[in-house]
mmCIF file of C-alpha atoms in Angstrom:
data_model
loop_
_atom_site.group_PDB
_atom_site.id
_atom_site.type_symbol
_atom_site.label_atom_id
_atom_site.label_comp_id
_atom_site.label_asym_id
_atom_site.label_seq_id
_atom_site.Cartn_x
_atom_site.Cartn_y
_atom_site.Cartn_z
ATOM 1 C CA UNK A 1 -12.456 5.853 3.752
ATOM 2 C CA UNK A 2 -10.557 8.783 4.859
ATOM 3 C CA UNK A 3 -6.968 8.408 5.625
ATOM 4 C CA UNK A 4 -5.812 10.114 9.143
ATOM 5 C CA UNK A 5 -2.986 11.211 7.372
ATOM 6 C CA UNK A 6 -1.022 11.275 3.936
ATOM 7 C CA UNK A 7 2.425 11.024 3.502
ATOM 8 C CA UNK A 8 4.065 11.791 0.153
ATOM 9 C CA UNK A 9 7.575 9.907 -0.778
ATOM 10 C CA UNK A 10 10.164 11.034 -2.970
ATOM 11 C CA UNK A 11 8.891 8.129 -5.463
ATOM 12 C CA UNK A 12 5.954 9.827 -6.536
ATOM 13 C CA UNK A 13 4.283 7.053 -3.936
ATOM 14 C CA UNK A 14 1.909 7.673 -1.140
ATOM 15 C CA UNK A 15 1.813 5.976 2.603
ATOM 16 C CA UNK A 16 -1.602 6.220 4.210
ATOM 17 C CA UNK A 17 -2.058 6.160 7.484
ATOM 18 C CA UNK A 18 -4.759 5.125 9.682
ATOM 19 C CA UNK A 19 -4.763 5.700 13.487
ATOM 20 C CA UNK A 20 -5.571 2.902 16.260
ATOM 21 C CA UNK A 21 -9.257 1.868 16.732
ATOM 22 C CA UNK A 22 -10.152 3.307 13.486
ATOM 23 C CA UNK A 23 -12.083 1.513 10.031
ATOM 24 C CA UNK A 24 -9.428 0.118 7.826
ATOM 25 C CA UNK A 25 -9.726 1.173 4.087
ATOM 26 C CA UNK A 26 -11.783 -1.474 3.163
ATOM 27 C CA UNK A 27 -14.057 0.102 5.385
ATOM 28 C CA UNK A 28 -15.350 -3.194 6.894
ATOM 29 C CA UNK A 29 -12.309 -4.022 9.582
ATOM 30 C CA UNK A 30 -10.490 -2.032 12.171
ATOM 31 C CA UNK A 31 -6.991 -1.146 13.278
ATOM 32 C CA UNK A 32 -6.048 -4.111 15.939
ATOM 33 C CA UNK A 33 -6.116 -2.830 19.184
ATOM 34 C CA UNK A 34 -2.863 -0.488 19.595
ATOM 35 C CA UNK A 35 -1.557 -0.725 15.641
ATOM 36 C CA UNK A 36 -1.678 1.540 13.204
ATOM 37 C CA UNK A 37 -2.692 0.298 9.877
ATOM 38 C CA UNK A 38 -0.596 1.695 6.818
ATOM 39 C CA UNK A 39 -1.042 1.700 3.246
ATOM 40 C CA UNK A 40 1.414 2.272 0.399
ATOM 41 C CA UNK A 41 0.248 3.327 -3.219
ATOM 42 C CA UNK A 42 2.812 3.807 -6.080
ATOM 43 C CA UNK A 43 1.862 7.123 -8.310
ATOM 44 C CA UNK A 44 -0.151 5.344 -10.680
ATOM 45 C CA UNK A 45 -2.629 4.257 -7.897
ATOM 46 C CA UNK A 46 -1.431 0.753 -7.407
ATOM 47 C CA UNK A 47 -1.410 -0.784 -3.730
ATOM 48 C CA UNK A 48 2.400 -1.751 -3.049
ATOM 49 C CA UNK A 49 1.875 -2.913 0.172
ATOM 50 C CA UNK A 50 0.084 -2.717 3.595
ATOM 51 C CA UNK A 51 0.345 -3.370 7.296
ATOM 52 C CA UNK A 52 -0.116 -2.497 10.594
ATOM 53 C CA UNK A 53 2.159 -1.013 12.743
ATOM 54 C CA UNK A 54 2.616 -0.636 16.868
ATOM 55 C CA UNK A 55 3.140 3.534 16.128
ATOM 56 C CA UNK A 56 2.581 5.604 13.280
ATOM 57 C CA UNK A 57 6.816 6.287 13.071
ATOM 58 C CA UNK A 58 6.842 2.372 12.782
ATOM 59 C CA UNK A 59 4.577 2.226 10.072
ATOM 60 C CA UNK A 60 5.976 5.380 8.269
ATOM 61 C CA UNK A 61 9.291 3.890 8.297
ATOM 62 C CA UNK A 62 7.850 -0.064 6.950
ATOM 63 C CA UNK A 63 6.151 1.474 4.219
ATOM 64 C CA UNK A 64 8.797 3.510 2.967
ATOM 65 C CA UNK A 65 10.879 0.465 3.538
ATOM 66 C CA UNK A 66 8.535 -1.507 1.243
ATOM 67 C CA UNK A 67 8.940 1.473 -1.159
ATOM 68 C CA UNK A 68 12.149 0.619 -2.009
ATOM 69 C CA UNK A 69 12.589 -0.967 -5.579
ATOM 70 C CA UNK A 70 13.839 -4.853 -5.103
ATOM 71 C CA UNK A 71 17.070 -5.777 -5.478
ATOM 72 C CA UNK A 72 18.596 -8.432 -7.343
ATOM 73 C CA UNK A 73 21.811 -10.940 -5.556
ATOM 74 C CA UNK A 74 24.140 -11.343 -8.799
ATOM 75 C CA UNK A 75 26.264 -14.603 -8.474
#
């Protein structure tokens, strides 16, 4: 499956995007109707995360969101 477009983070990590209507990556679903369906890989090749967004600025901004390392409360 062909991404519609390919995003490269400062990370090293990749968001893939796929635009409404169109095959997921497994190849065997599609995009709800009116989302966007996102994936983020870390530079080794590792799925982070995924989703689907209502726009492809939504789902540029939760991936990148999901890029960010964890963080830690210290009590």
């Amino acid at each position: 499956m062909t991404p519609d477009a390919t995003i490269k983070l400062p990370s090293g990590s990749s968001i893939y995007l796929v635009d409404v209507g169109k095959p997921w990556f497994d190849g065997k679903r599609y995009c709800p109707p009116g989302e966007h369906a996102w994936q983020l890989v870390d530079k080794s090749g590792c799925i982070r995360a995924r989703g689907t967004s209502p726009s492809r600025e939504a789902a540029i901004k939760e991936a990148t969101e999901a890029d960010k390392p964890a963080t830690t409360a210290h009590q």
